[in-house]
XYZ file of C-alpha atoms in Angstrom:
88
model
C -27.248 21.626 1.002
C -26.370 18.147 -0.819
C -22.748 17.961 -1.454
C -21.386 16.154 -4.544
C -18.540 13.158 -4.418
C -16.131 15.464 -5.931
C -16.434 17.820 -2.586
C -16.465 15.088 -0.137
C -13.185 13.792 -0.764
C -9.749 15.121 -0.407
C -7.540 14.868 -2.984
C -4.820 14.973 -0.400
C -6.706 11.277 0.890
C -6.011 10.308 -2.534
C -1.797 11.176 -2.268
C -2.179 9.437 1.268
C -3.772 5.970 -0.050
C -1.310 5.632 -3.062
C 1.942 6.429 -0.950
C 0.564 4.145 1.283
C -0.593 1.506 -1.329
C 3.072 1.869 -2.328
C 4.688 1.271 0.988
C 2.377 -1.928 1.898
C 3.072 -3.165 -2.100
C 6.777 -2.818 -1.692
C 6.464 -4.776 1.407
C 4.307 -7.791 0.554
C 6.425 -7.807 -2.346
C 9.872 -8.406 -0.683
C 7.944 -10.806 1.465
C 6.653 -12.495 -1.706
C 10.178 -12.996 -3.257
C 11.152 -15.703 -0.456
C 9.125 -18.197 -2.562
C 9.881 -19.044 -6.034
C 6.284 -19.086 -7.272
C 6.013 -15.452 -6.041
C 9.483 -13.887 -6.942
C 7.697 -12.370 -10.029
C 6.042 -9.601 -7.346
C 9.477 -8.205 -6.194
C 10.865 -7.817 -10.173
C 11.072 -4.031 -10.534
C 13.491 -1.218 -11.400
C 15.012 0.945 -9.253
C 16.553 4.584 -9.786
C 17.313 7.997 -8.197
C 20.387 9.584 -6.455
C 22.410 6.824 -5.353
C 24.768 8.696 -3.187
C 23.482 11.021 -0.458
C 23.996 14.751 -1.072
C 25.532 16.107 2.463
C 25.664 19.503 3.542
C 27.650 20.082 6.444
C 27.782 23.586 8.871
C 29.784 22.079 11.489
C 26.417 23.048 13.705
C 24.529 21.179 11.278
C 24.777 18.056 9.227
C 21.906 17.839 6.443
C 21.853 15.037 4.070
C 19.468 14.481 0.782
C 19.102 11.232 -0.795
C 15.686 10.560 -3.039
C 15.604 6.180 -4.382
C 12.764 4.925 -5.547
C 12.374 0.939 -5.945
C 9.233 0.417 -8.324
C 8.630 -3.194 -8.172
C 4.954 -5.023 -9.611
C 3.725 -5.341 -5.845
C 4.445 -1.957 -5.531
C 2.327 -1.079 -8.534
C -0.253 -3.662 -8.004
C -0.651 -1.885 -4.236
C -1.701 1.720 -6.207
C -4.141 -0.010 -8.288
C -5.983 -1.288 -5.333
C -5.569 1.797 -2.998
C -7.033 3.689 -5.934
C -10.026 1.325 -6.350
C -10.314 1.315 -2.940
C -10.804 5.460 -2.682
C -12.753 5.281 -5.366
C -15.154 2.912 -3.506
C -15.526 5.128 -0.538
């Protein structure tokens, strides 16, 4: 039985190659913006709940916060994890 490219791959490989396309983007990016030919990398926009949400049951602290920092590293990192699952 011949399987097709569609079945092969997991579209859950896909999530895991852009979050981590994000995380090594966002890092070569702050990296980048020590030198002034490269500060262009970290330039980005950043947004979400800037105060944690805390919950606490005396038993039981919780605490929600969701930031996200999308910067032109981070971006150019899920262009390249994408082209790189759609290589394999």
């Amino acid at each position: 039985m011949a399987y097709t490219r569609n079945e092969t791959h997991n579209k859950w490989v896909l999530v895991l190659f852009i979050l981590s396309g994000i995380v090594i983007g966002g890092f070569l990016g702050s990296l980048a913006s020590e030198f002034s030919f490269l500060k262009w990398l970290d330039f980005g926009y950043g947004f979400g709940q800037e105060t944690p949400l805390i919950l606490d049951f005396h038993l039981l602290r919780l605490t929600f916060q969701i930031y996200f920092n999308i910067t032109i590293a981070s971006i150019i990192g899920i262009l390249l994890s994408i082209l790189l699952y759609r290589k394999l």
